[in-house]
Short mmCIF file of C-alpha atoms in Angstrom, two decimals:
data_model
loop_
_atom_site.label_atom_id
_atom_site.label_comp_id
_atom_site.label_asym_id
_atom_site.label_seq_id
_atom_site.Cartn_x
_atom_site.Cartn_y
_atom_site.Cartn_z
CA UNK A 1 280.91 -80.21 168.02
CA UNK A 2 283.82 -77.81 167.73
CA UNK A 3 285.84 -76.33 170.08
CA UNK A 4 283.79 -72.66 170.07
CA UNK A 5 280.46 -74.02 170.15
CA UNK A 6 281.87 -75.99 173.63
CA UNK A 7 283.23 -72.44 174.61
CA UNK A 8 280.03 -70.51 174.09
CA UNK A 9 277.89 -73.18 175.84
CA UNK A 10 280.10 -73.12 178.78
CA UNK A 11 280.17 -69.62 179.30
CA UNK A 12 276.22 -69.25 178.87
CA UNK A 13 275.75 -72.60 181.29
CA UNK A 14 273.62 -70.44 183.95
CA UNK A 15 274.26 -73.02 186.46
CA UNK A 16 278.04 -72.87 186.21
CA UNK A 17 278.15 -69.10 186.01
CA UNK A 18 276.03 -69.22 189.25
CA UNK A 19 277.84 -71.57 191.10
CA UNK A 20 281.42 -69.70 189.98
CA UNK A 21 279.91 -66.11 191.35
CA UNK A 22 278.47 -67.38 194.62
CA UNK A 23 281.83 -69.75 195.50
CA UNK A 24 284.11 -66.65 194.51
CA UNK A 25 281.60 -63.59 195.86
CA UNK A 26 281.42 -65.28 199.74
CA UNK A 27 284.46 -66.23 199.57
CA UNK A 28 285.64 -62.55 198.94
CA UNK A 29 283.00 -61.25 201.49
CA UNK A 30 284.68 -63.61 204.24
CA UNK A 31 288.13 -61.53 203.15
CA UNK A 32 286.55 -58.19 203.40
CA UNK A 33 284.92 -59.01 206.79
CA UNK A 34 288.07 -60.30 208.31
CA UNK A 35 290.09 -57.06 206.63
CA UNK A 36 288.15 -55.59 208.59
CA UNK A 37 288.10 -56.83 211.74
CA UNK A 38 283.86 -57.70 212.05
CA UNK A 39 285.18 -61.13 211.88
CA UNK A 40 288.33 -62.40 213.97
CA UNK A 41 290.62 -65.27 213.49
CA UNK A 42 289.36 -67.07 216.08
CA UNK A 43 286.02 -66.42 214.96
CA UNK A 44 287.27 -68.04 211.67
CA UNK A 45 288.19 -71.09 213.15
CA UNK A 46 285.14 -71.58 215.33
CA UNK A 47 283.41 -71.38 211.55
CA UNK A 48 285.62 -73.83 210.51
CA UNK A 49 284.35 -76.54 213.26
CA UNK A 50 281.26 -75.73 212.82
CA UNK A 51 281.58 -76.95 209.49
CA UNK A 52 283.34 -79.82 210.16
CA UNK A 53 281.59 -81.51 212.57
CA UNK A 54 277.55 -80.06 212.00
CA UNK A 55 277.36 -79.14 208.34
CA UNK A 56 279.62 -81.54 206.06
CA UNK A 57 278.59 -84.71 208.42
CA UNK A 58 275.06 -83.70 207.60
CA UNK A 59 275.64 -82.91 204.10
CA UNK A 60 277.81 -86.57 203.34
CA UNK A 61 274.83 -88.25 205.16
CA UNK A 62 271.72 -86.70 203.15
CA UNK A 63 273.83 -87.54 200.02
CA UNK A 64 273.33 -91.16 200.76
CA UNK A 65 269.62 -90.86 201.00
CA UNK A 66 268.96 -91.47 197.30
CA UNK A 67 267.81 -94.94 194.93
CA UNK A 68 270.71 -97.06 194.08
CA UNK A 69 270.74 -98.83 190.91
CA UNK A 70 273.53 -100.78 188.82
CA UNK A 71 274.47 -97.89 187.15
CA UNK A 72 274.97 -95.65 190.06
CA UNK A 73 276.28 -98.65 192.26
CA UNK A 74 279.13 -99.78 190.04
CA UNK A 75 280.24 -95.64 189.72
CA UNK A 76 280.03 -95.41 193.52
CA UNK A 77 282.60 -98.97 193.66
CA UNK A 78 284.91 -97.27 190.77
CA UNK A 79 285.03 -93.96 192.85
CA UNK A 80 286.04 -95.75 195.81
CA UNK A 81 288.81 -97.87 194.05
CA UNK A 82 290.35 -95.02 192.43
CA UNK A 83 289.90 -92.74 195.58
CA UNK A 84 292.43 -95.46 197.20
CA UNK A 85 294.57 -96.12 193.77
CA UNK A 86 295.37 -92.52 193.59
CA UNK A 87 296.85 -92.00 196.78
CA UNK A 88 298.98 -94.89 196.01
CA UNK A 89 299.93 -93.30 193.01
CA UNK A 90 300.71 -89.87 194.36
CA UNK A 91 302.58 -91.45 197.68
CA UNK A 92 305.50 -92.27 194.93
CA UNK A 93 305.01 -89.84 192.28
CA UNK A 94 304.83 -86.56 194.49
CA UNK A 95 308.59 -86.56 195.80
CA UNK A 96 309.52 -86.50 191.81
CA UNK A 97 309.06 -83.02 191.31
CA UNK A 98 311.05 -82.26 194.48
CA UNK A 99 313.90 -84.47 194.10
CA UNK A 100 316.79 -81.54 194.17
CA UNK A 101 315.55 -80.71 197.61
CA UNK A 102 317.40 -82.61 201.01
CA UNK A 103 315.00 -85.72 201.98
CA UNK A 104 313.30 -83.85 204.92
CA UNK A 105 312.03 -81.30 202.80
CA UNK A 106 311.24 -83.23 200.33
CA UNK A 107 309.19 -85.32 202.70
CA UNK A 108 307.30 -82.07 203.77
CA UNK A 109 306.35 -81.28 200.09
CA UNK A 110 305.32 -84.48 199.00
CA UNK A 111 303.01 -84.89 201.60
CA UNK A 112 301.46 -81.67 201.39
CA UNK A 113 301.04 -82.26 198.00
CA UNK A 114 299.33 -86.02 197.50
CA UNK A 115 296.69 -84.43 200.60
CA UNK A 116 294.69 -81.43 199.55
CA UNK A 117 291.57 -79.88 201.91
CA UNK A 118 288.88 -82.16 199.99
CA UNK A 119 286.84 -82.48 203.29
CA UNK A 120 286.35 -78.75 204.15
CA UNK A 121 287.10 -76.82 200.42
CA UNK A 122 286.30 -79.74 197.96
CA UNK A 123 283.02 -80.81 199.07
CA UNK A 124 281.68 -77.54 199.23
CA UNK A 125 282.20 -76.51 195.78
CA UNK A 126 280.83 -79.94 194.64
CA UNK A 127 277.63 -80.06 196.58
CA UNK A 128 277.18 -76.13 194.66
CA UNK A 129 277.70 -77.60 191.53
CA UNK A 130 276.59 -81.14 191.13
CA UNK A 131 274.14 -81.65 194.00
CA UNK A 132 273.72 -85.06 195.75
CA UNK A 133 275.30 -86.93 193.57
CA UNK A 134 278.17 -84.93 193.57
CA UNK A 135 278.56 -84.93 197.39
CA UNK A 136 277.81 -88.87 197.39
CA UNK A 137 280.99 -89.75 195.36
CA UNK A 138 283.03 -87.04 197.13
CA UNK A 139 282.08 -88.52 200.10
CA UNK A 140 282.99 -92.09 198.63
CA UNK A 141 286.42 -91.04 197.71
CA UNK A 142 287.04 -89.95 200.82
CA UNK A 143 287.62 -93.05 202.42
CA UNK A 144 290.86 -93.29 200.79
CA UNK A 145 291.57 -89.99 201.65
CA UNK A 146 291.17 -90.52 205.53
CA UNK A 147 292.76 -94.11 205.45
CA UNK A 148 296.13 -92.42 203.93
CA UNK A 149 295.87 -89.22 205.51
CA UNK A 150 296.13 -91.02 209.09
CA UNK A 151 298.16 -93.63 208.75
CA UNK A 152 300.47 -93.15 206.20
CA UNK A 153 301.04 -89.57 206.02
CA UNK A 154 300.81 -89.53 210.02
CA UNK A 155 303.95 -91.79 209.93
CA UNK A 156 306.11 -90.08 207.32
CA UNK A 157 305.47 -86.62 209.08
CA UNK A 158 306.18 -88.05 212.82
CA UNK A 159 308.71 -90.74 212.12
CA UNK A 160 306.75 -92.63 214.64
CA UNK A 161 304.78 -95.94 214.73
CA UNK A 162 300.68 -95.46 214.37
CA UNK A 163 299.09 -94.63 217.47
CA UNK A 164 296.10 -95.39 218.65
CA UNK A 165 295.23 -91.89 218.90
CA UNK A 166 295.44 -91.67 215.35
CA UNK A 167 293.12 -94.54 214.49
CA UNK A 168 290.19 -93.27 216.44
CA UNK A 169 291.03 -89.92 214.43
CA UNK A 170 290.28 -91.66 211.34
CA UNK A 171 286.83 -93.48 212.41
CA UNK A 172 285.41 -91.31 214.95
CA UNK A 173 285.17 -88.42 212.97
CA UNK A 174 282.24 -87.19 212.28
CA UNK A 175 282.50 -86.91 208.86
CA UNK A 176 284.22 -90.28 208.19
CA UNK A 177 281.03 -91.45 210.41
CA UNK A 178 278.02 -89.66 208.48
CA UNK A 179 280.28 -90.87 204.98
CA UNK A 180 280.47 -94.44 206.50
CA UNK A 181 277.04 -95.25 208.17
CA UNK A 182 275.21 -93.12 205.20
CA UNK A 183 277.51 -95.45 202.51
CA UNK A 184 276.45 -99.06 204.05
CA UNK A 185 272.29 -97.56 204.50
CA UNK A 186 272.45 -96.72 200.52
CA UNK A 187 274.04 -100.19 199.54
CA UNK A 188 271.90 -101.97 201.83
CA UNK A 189 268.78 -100.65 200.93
CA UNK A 190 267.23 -103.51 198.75
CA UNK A 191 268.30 -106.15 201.20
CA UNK A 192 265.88 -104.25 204.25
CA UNK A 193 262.20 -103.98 204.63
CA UNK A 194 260.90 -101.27 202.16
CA UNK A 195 257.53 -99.10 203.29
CA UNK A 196 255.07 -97.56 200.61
CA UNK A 197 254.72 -93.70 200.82
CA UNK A 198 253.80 -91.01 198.47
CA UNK A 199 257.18 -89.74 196.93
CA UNK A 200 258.76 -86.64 198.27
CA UNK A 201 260.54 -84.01 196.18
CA UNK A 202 262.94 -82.20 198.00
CA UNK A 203 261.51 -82.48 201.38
CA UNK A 204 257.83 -81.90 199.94
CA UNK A 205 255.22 -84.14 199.12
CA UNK A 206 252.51 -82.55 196.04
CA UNK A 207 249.09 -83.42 196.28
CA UNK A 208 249.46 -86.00 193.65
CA UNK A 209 253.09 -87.94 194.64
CA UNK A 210 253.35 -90.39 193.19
CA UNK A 211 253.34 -94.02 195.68
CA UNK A 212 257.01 -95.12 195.91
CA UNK A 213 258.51 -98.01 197.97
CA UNK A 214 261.67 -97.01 199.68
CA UNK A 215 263.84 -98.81 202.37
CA UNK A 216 262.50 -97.91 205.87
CA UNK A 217 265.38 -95.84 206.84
CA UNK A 218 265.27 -93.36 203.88
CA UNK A 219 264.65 -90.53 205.90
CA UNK A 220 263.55 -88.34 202.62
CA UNK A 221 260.99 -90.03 202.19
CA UNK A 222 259.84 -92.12 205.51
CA UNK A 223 261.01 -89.25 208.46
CA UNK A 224 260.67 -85.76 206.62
CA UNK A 225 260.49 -84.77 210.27
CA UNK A 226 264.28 -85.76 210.47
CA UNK A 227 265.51 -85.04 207.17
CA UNK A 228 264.39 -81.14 207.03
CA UNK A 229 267.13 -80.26 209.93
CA UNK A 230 269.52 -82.09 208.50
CA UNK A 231 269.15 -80.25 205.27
CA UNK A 232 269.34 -77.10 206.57
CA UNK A 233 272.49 -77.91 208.56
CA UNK A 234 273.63 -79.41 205.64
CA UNK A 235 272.61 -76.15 203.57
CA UNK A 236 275.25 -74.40 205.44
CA UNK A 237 278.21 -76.12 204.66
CA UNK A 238 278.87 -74.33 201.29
CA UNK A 239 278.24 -70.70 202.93
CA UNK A 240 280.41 -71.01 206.17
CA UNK A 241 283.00 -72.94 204.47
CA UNK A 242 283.78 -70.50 202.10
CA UNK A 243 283.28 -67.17 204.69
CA UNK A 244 285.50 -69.31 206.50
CA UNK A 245 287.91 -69.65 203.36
CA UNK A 246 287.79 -66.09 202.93
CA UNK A 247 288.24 -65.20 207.02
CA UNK A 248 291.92 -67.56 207.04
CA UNK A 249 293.11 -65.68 203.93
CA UNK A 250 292.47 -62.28 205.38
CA UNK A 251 293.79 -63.28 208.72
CA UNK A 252 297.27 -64.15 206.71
CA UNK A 253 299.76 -61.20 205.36
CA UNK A 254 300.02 -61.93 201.45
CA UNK A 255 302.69 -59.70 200.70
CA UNK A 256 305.16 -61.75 203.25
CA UNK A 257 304.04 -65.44 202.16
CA UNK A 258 303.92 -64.26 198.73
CA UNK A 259 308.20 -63.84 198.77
CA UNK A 260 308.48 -67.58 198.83
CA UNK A 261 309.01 -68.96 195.75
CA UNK A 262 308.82 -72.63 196.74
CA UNK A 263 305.19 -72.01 197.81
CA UNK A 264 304.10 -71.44 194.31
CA UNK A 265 305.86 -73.86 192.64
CA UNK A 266 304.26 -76.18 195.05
CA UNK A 267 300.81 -74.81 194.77
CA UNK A 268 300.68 -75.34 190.98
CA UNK A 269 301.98 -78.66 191.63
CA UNK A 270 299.15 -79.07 194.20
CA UNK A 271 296.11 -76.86 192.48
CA UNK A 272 297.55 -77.76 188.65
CA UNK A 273 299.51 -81.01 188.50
CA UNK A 274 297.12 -83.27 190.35
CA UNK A 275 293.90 -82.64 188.82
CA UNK A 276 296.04 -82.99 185.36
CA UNK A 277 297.41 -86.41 186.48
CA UNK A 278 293.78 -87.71 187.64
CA UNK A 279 291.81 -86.15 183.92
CA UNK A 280 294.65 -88.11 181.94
CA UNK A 281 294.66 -91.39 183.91
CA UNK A 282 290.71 -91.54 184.38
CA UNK A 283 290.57 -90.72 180.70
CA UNK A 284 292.60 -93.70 179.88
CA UNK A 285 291.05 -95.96 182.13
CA UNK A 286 287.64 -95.02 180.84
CA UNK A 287 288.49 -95.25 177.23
CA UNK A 288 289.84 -99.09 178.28
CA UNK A 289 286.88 -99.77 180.39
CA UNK A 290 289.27 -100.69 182.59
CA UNK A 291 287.99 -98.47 185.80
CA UNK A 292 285.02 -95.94 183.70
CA UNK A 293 283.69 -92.80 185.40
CA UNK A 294 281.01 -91.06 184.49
CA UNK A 295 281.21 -87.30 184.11
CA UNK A 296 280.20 -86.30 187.75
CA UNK A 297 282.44 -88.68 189.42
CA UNK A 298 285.67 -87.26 187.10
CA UNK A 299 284.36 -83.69 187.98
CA UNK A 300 283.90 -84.92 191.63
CA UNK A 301 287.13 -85.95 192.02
CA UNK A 302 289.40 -83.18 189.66
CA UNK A 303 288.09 -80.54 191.92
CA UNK A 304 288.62 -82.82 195.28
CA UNK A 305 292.23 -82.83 194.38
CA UNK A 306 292.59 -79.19 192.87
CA UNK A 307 292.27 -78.25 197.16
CA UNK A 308 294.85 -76.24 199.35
CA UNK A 309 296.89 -78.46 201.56
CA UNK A 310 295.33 -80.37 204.08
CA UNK A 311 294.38 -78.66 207.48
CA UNK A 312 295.56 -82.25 208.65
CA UNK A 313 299.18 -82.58 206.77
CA UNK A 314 299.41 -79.11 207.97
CA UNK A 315 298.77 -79.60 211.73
CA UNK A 316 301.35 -82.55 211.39
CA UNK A 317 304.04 -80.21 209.99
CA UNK A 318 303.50 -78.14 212.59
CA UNK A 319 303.63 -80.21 215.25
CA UNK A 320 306.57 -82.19 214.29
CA UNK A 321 308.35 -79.21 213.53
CA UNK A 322 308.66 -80.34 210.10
CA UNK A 323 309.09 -77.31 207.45
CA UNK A 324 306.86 -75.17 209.75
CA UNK A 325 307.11 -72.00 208.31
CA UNK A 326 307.52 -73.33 205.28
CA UNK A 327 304.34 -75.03 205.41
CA UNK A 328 302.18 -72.21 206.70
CA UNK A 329 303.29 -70.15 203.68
CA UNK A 330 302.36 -72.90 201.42
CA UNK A 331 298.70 -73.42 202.95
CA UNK A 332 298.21 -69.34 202.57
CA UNK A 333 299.25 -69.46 199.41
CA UNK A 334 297.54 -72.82 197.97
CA UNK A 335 294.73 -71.83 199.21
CA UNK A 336 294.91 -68.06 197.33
CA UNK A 337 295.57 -70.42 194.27
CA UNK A 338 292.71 -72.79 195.13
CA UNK A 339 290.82 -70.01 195.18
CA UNK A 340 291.45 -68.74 191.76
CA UNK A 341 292.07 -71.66 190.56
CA UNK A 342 288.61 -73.06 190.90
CA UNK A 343 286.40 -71.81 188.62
CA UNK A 344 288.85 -72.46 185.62
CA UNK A 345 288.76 -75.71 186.47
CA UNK A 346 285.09 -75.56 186.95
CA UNK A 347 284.93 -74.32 183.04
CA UNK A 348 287.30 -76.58 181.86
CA UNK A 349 285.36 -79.27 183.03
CA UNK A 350 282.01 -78.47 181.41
CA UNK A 351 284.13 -77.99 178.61
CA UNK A 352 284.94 -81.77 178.74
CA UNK A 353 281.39 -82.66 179.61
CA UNK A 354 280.55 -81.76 176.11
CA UNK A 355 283.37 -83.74 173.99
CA UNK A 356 281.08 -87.04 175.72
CA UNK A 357 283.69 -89.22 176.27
CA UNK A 358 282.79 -89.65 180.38
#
């Protein structure tokens, strides 16, 4: 297949094109509203929280509530090593590209860059594009995420020991809990009592369903009664996180975050860099067979780490009075690149889809 019959079928992919207008077109409307002034910027964060703790936590949960079989079991394993690997990886390759600046800066900008927003802009975009699947291996390599993100950045930000504080961050939030609890039910499910019902498509059941027999907690199938809500809390994620998206960067002046040069350099780093790093060392390890992906999980996880910085990393810069300023400029303007960013990568990646190697 050459390299314009790839370009034409990615730019006719309906699905893609759909997925690119919505993500971009709410986005924008969430900037217009905020421009002017139907929505305010506390009205923007009470989105955000919605979001956080309703909507993704529903959305990581459903994910889970789908067969499991060798194929999708041993992806789901790989997703989770590398979702750890990586972070290792980044923790001493991120401070490279800032190695001129003095070590507390540096600190700042290698934190902000190994931790993108993969909870609140990531899984959004992938539960648009790739569906259940999709969201089940985001959610999988988000363990990692949340392990690091508390502990280890948490320590190099506050220059203090972990606190207990911290730790109940990591497992009593609600999304690490609907990722968690929704992980063990799907790996579990052939080792539980199973119950014959007529198979259910999407929360419906056709006249002639096929029988099925399903664990006795899949709640698609067994409790439609309690799956329907959670889909259409789960349904909102994508919508309010990106009205949301669009509500922070109208609440933030561009022209005066824009003057600071450091921000983009670290925003291609962040939006650019990454996602380059992860392609080329998932390609190699797939080639090996050494750690293979399929072509969701690599699209999963190049868009997870093409994010903004972290609300999280942010908050800690903040709080520790670590590159404040600095790092509010930096989230404004990451997230602008995010932003655009996104559905390039969104193309390049179907691009890849059709050279077959994942």
């Amino acid at each position: 297949m050459n390299i314009g019959n790839i370009i034409e079928k990615t730019f006719t992919n309906q699905a893609i094109i759909d997925s690119i207008v919505s993500t971009v077109s709410i986005i924008l409307l969430g900037f217009f509203l905020r421009k002017k002034n139907i929505f305010t910027e506390k009205f923007g964060k009470m989105l955000s929280k919605v979001v956080l703790t309703v909507a993704i936590p529903a959305l990581a949960f459903n994910s889970f509530m789908q067969p499991i079989n060798n194929q999708t079991f041993k992806q789901g394993l790989n997703v989770l090593i590398w979702g750890i690997i990586i972070y290792i990886v980044l923790i001493f390759v991120s401070p490279i590209p800032y190695s001129k600046y003095k070590k507390d800066k540096k600190d700042v900008l290698s934190i902000l860059t190994t931790f993108g927003s993969t909870t609140f802009f990531g899984i959004p975009i992938v539960g648009a594009i790739y569906g259940a699947k999709g969201i089940m291996y985001s959610s999988i390599f988000n363990i990692g995420y949340r392990i690091f993100l508390y502990s280890y950045a948490y320590i190099k930000m506050s220059g203090l020991k972990m606190k207990l504080e911290n730790i109940k961050k990591m497992f009593l939030n609600p999304v690490v809990i609907a990722t968690i609890g929704g992980f063990i039910l799907w790996i579990c499910q052939k080792y539980v009592p199973s119950v014959t019902v007529h198979q259910a498509v999407k929360g419906v059941v056709a006249a002639n369903a096929p029988i099925i027999h399903v664990a006795f907690y899949r709640i698609d199938q067994t409790a439609l009664w309690l799956y329907k809500p959670l889909e259409y809390l789960a349904n909102l994620a994508s919508p309010l996180a990106w009205l949301s998206i669009g509500t922070t960067l109208g609440s933030i002046s561009f022209k005066n975050a824009a003057t600071d040069k450091l921000s983009w350099y670290y925003s291609f780093n962040k939006v650019v860099l990454v996602p380059v790093l992860n392609i080329i060392l998932l390609l190699i390890l797939t080639i090996t067979h050494i750690l293979p992906v399929s072509y969701v999980a690599l699209a999963t996880i190049v868009i997870m780490m093409a994010t903004p910085t972290a609300t999280v990393a942010a908050a800690y810069a903040i709080s520790f009075d670590r590159e404040a300023l600095f790092t509010s400029n930096a989230s404004f303007i990451s997230t602008f690149c995010a932003v655009v960013a996104a559905p390039i990568w969104i193309i390049i990646l179907n691009m890849i889809s059709q050279l077959h190697i994942f």
